mmCIF file of C-alpha atoms and ligand atoms in Angstrom:
data_model
loop_
_atom_site.group_PDB
_atom_site.id
_atom_site.type_symbol
_atom_site.label_atom_id
_atom_site.label_comp_id
_atom_site.label_asym_id
_atom_site.label_seq_id
_atom_site.Cartn_x
_atom_site.Cartn_y
_atom_site.Cartn_z
ATOM 1 C CA MET A 104 21.399 11.383 -7.046
ATOM 2 C CA ASN A 105 20.902 15.149 -5.917
ATOM 3 C CA LYS A 106 17.057 14.958 -5.684
ATOM 4 C CA PRO A 107 16.323 14.555 -1.877
ATOM 5 C CA PRO A 108 14.662 10.674 -1.109
ATOM 6 C CA LEU A 109 10.849 10.716 -1.134
ATOM 7 C CA GLN A 110 9.797 10.036 2.372
ATOM 8 C CA LEU A 111 6.677 7.995 2.722
ATOM 9 C CA GLY A 112 4.894 6.779 5.080
ATOM 10 C CA VAL A 113 3.785 2.913 5.028
ATOM 11 C CA MET A 114 0.344 1.812 6.742
ATOM 12 C CA ALA A 115 -0.381 -2.305 6.804
ATOM 13 C CA SER A 116 -2.943 -4.384 8.599
ATOM 14 C CA GLY A 117 -1.439 -7.617 8.376
ATOM 15 C CA SER A 118 1.898 -9.356 6.283
ATOM 16 C CA GLY A 119 4.070 -7.041 5.966
ATOM 17 C CA SER A 120 4.882 -8.251 2.092
ATOM 18 C CA ASN A 121 4.821 -5.633 -0.109
ATOM 19 C CA PHE A 122 6.031 -2.948 2.934
ATOM 20 C CA GLU A 123 9.218 -5.128 2.922
ATOM 21 C CA ALA A 124 9.270 -5.536 -1.151
ATOM 22 C CA ILE A 125 9.512 -1.890 -0.692
ATOM 23 C CA ALA A 126 12.418 -1.459 1.590
ATOM 24 C CA GLN A 127 14.737 -3.574 -0.487
ATOM 25 C CA ALA A 128 13.555 -1.788 -3.250
ATOM 26 C CA ILE A 129 15.105 1.433 -1.356
ATOM 27 C CA ALA A 130 17.743 -0.930 -0.129
ATOM 28 C CA ASP A 131 19.347 -1.816 -3.410
ATOM 29 C CA GLN A 132 18.818 1.482 -5.098
ATOM 30 C CA ARG A 133 15.693 0.912 -6.793
ATOM 31 C CA LEU A 134 13.142 3.909 -5.394
ATOM 32 C CA HIS A 135 15.205 6.609 -3.825
ATOM 33 C CA ALA A 136 12.777 7.219 -1.276
ATOM 34 C CA LYS A 137 13.394 6.357 3.076
ATOM 35 C CA VAL A 138 10.559 4.586 4.505
ATOM 36 C CA GLN A 139 9.954 7.292 7.968
ATOM 37 C CA VAL A 140 7.416 5.069 9.451
ATOM 38 C CA VAL A 141 5.226 2.114 9.343
ATOM 39 C CA ILE A 142 1.378 2.630 11.001
ATOM 40 C CA TYR A 143 -0.565 -0.836 11.545
ATOM 41 C CA ASN A 144 -4.066 -1.316 13.094
ATOM 42 C CA ASN A 145 -4.111 -4.819 15.037
ATOM 43 C CA PRO A 146 -1.295 -5.819 17.982
ATOM 44 C CA GLY A 147 0.598 -8.676 16.785
ATOM 45 C CA ALA A 148 0.983 -7.891 12.679
ATOM 46 C CA LYS A 149 3.723 -9.362 11.551
ATOM 47 C CA VAL A 150 4.829 -6.496 10.042
ATOM 48 C CA ARG A 151 5.599 -5.183 13.332
ATOM 49 C CA GLU A 152 8.945 -7.737 13.332
ATOM 50 C CA ARG A 153 9.147 -6.767 9.068
ATOM 51 C CA ALA A 154 9.579 -2.834 10.304
ATOM 52 C CA GLU A 155 11.985 -3.254 13.252
ATOM 53 C CA ARG A 156 14.974 -5.535 11.367
ATOM 54 C CA TRP A 157 14.544 -3.003 8.805
ATOM 55 C CA GLY A 158 15.442 -0.576 11.339
ATOM 56 C CA ILE A 159 11.958 1.588 10.795
ATOM 57 C CA PRO A 160 9.637 3.134 13.411
ATOM 58 C CA ALA A 161 6.712 0.962 13.530
ATOM 59 C CA VAL A 162 4.059 2.329 15.469
ATOM 60 C CA LEU A 163 0.684 0.728 15.978
ATOM 61 C CA LEU A 164 -3.116 3.024 16.012
ATOM 62 C CA ASN A 165 -5.871 1.038 16.760
ATOM 63 C CA HIS A 166 -8.247 1.652 15.008
ATOM 64 C CA ARG A 167 -10.974 -0.427 17.690
ATOM 65 C CA GLU A 168 -9.207 2.576 20.261
ATOM 66 C CA PHE A 169 -11.334 5.132 18.012
ATOM 67 C CA ALA A 170 -14.317 7.541 18.313
ATOM 68 C CA SER A 171 -14.749 6.818 13.936
ATOM 69 C CA ARG A 172 -12.641 6.221 11.020
ATOM 70 C CA GLU A 173 -12.374 9.643 10.389
ATOM 71 C CA ALA A 174 -10.286 10.171 14.139
ATOM 72 C CA LEU A 175 -8.438 7.434 13.399
ATOM 73 C CA ASP A 176 -7.975 8.924 9.968
ATOM 74 C CA GLU A 177 -6.848 12.379 12.001
ATOM 75 C CA ALA A 178 -3.814 10.708 14.228
ATOM 76 C CA ILE A 179 -2.909 8.974 11.033
ATOM 77 C CA VAL A 180 -2.174 12.372 9.180
ATOM 78 C CA LYS A 181 -0.799 13.101 12.734
ATOM 79 C CA MET A 182 1.441 10.796 13.255
ATOM 80 C CA MET A 183 2.837 10.731 9.373
ATOM 81 C CA ARG A 184 3.263 14.945 9.405
ATOM 82 C CA GLN A 185 5.471 14.027 12.996
ATOM 83 C CA TYR A 186 8.033 11.181 10.365
ATOM 84 C CA GLY A 187 7.684 14.158 8.088
ATOM 85 C CA VAL A 188 6.303 12.698 5.567
ATOM 86 C CA ASP A 189 5.039 13.327 1.828
ATOM 87 C CA TYR A 190 4.315 10.557 0.203
ATOM 88 C CA VAL A 191 1.126 7.577 1.919
ATOM 89 C CA ILE A 192 1.314 4.330 0.830
ATOM 90 C CA MET A 193 -1.231 1.758 1.789
ATOM 91 C CA ALA A 194 -0.277 -1.435 2.107
ATOM 92 C CA GLY A 195 -2.538 -3.866 3.018
ATOM 93 C CA TRP A 196 -4.392 -1.254 5.380
ATOM 94 C CA MET A 197 -7.944 -2.746 5.520
ATOM 95 C CA ARG A 198 -9.675 -0.648 6.192
ATOM 96 C CA ILE A 199 -11.942 2.485 4.850
ATOM 97 C CA VAL A 200 -9.617 5.778 4.611
ATOM 98 C CA THR A 201 -11.710 8.938 5.261
ATOM 99 C CA THR A 202 -11.288 12.526 3.598
ATOM 100 C CA VAL A 203 -9.399 13.493 6.701
ATOM 101 C CA LEU A 204 -6.212 11.288 5.330
ATOM 102 C CA ILE A 205 -6.999 11.734 1.608
ATOM 103 C CA ASP A 206 -7.583 15.618 1.332
ATOM 104 C CA ALA A 207 -4.416 16.214 3.871
ATOM 105 C CA PHE A 208 -2.370 14.524 0.936
ATOM 106 C CA PRO A 209 -3.789 15.576 -1.891
ATOM 107 C CA ASP A 210 -2.373 13.223 -4.745
ATOM 108 C CA ARG A 211 0.126 11.236 -2.651
ATOM 109 C CA VAL A 212 -1.681 8.090 -1.085
ATOM 110 C CA LEU A 213 -1.422 5.113 -2.960
ATOM 111 C CA ASN A 214 -3.103 2.237 -2.448
ATOM 112 C CA ILE A 215 -1.927 -1.989 -4.341
ATOM 113 C CA HIS A 216 -4.778 -4.361 -4.864
ATOM 114 C CA PRO A 217 -5.184 -7.458 -5.981
ATOM 115 C CA SER A 218 -7.068 -7.638 -9.202
ATOM 116 C CA LEU A 219 -6.598 -5.491 -12.378
ATOM 117 C CA LEU A 220 -8.997 -2.529 -11.229
ATOM 118 C CA PRO A 221 -11.763 -1.471 -12.330
ATOM 119 C CA SER A 222 -12.996 -5.235 -11.682
ATOM 120 C CA PHE A 223 -13.118 -6.944 -8.168
ATOM 121 C CA ARG A 224 -13.283 -4.172 -6.142
ATOM 122 C CA GLY A 225 -13.264 -4.835 -2.417
ATOM 123 C CA ALA A 226 -11.990 -7.131 0.298
ATOM 124 C CA HIS A 227 -12.130 -9.777 -2.123
ATOM 125 C CA ALA A 228 -11.297 -9.788 -5.055
ATOM 126 C CA VAL A 229 -8.658 -13.044 -5.774
ATOM 127 C CA GLU A 230 -11.408 -15.048 -5.244
ATOM 128 C CA GLU A 231 -14.201 -12.953 -7.365
ATOM 129 C CA ALA A 232 -11.437 -13.403 -9.971
ATOM 130 C CA LEU A 233 -11.970 -17.225 -9.037
ATOM 131 C CA GLN A 234 -15.484 -17.099 -9.715
ATOM 132 C CA ALA A 235 -15.691 -15.468 -12.270
ATOM 133 C CA GLY A 236 -13.798 -16.973 -13.937
ATOM 134 C CA VAL A 237 -11.357 -15.027 -15.888
ATOM 135 C CA LYS A 238 -8.394 -16.369 -17.395
ATOM 136 C CA ILE A 239 -6.506 -13.044 -16.832
ATOM 137 C CA THR A 240 -6.170 -11.494 -12.951
ATOM 138 C CA GLY A 241 -3.538 -9.355 -11.402
ATOM 139 C CA CYS A 242 -2.862 -6.104 -9.688
ATOM 140 C CA THR A 243 -3.357 -2.198 -10.032
ATOM 141 C CA VAL A 244 -1.753 0.466 -7.871
ATOM 142 C CA HIS A 245 -2.654 3.396 -7.802
ATOM 143 C CA LEU A 246 -3.640 6.963 -6.756
ATOM 144 C CA VAL A 247 -6.585 6.951 -3.628
ATOM 145 C CA ARG A 248 -10.063 8.431 -3.513
ATOM 146 C CA LEU A 249 -12.800 8.779 -1.109
ATOM 147 C CA GLU A 250 -14.514 5.170 -3.774
ATOM 148 C CA VAL A 251 -12.865 2.273 -1.578
ATOM 149 C CA ASP A 252 -10.460 0.703 -4.726
ATOM 150 C CA SER A 253 -11.066 3.743 -7.484
ATOM 151 C CA GLY A 254 -8.403 6.879 -8.388
ATOM 152 C CA PRO A 255 -6.192 6.885 -10.662
ATOM 153 C CA ILE A 256 -4.394 3.812 -11.779
ATOM 154 C CA LEU A 257 -0.761 3.827 -12.107
ATOM 155 C CA ILE A 258 0.662 0.939 -12.481
ATOM 156 C CA GLN A 259 -0.571 -2.771 -13.440
ATOM 157 C CA ALA A 260 0.490 -6.274 -14.048
ATOM 158 C CA ALA A 261 -1.264 -9.137 -15.392
ATOM 159 C CA VAL A 262 -1.099 -12.275 -13.845
ATOM 160 C CA PRO A 263 -2.960 -15.418 -15.972
ATOM 161 C CA VAL A 264 -4.493 -18.169 -14.297
ATOM 162 C CA LEU A 265 -4.568 -22.209 -13.980
ATOM 163 C CA PRO A 266 -6.923 -24.384 -14.355
ATOM 164 C CA ASP A 267 -5.452 -25.509 -10.594
ATOM 165 C CA ASP A 268 -5.255 -22.880 -9.004
ATOM 166 C CA THR A 269 -6.857 -22.029 -5.917
ATOM 167 C CA PRO A 270 -7.673 -18.268 -3.951
ATOM 168 C CA GLU A 271 -4.383 -18.862 -2.503
ATOM 169 C CA THR A 272 -2.028 -20.211 -5.262
ATOM 170 C CA LEU A 273 -3.167 -17.298 -7.399
ATOM 171 C CA GLN A 274 -3.151 -14.775 -4.955
ATOM 172 C CA ALA A 275 0.685 -15.900 -4.079
ATOM 173 C CA ARG A 276 1.279 -15.306 -7.845
ATOM 174 C CA ILE A 277 -0.396 -11.936 -7.814
ATOM 175 C CA GLN A 278 1.641 -10.772 -5.212
ATOM 176 C CA VAL A 279 5.364 -11.726 -6.731
ATOM 177 C CA GLN A 280 4.115 -8.863 -9.874
ATOM 178 C CA GLU A 281 2.625 -6.557 -6.769
ATOM 179 C CA HIS A 282 6.214 -6.908 -4.790
ATOM 180 C CA GLN A 283 8.238 -5.586 -8.252
ATOM 181 C CA ILE A 284 4.298 -2.863 -9.344
ATOM 182 C CA TYR A 285 4.446 -0.905 -6.121
ATOM 183 C CA PRO A 286 7.826 0.275 -5.768
ATOM 184 C CA GLN A 287 7.882 1.935 -8.755
ATOM 185 C CA ALA A 288 4.605 2.646 -9.071
ATOM 186 C CA ILE A 289 6.031 5.191 -6.039
ATOM 187 C CA ALA A 290 9.349 5.923 -8.314
ATOM 188 C CA LEU A 291 6.657 7.347 -11.058
ATOM 189 C CA VAL A 292 4.697 9.488 -8.397
ATOM 190 C CA GLY A 293 8.069 11.018 -7.619
ATOM 191 C CA ASP A 294 9.197 11.460 -10.881
ATOM 192 C CA ARG A 295 5.915 12.917 -11.645
ATOM 193 C CA ASP A 296 5.622 15.775 -8.853
ATOM 194 C CA PHE A 297 9.196 16.263 -9.498
ATOM 195 C CA GLY A 298 9.002 17.214 -13.049
ATOM 196 C CA PHE A 299 10.657 14.972 -14.773
HETATM 197 C C1 LIG B 562 -1.728 -7.552 -0.974
HETATM 198 O O1 LIG B 562 -2.947 -8.624 -1.265
HETATM 199 C C2 LIG B 562 -2.772 -6.128 -1.470
HETATM 200 O O2 LIG B 562 -3.197 -6.397 -2.631
HETATM 201 C C3 LIG B 562 -3.863 -6.347 -0.781
HETATM 202 O O3 LIG B 562 -3.652 -6.499 0.354
HETATM 203 C C4 LIG B 562 -2.221 -7.585 0.207
HETATM 204 C C5 LIG B 562 -0.875 -7.469 1.535
HETATM 205 O O4 LIG B 562 -0.300 -8.018 0.908
HETATM 206 N N1 LIG B 562 -4.478 -4.340 -0.521
HETATM 207 P P1 LIG B 562 0.598 -8.001 1.945
HETATM 208 O O5 LIG B 562 0.396 -7.314 3.530
HETATM 209 O O6 LIG B 562 1.606 -6.978 1.752
HETATM 210 O O7 LIG B 562 1.520 -9.092 2.453
#
């Protein structure tokens, strides 16, 4: 493979299992990329330990210490540039992002959401799918636009809702699929940008 690896910057607020799935895909050579930095906003987020285990720098940018969403995003962009990032990978980033971030990386900010968008946008997608009684839900990787959980869809995976599902059991089965499709979607975008 002679094209350069995609330079990724991951943003996460909590556990970071999607970050780890991406790191694993890179280690397994299923994704030709490198995670340059993980940015997290909650002190104590488990993603920090995961990043350390992979030897990847983890940088805390605590939103509580910034005057506005834009100010936080400016700091994120600066950090991403400092680490030479080309693609911004939102993986459980629980903050609304602004044009400051989106315009800095045109069509190169990705997000994963635990529903088949455009159904069940927002922070309670799994619970809402259960309440709605849908028989199939899933997850979506999409390019990020200003409107939350909107933007061109890259890959989706379907997950059946089982009769005795709780939010936790359903979320766990959705995450298995998330871990498959996120590395695939990143590879897809990378190939597109390299003209394949
Ligand atoms: C995922 O379920 C993702 O769909 C949502 O946040 C969750 C993050 O999980 N946006 P993790 O931190 O990657 O484990």
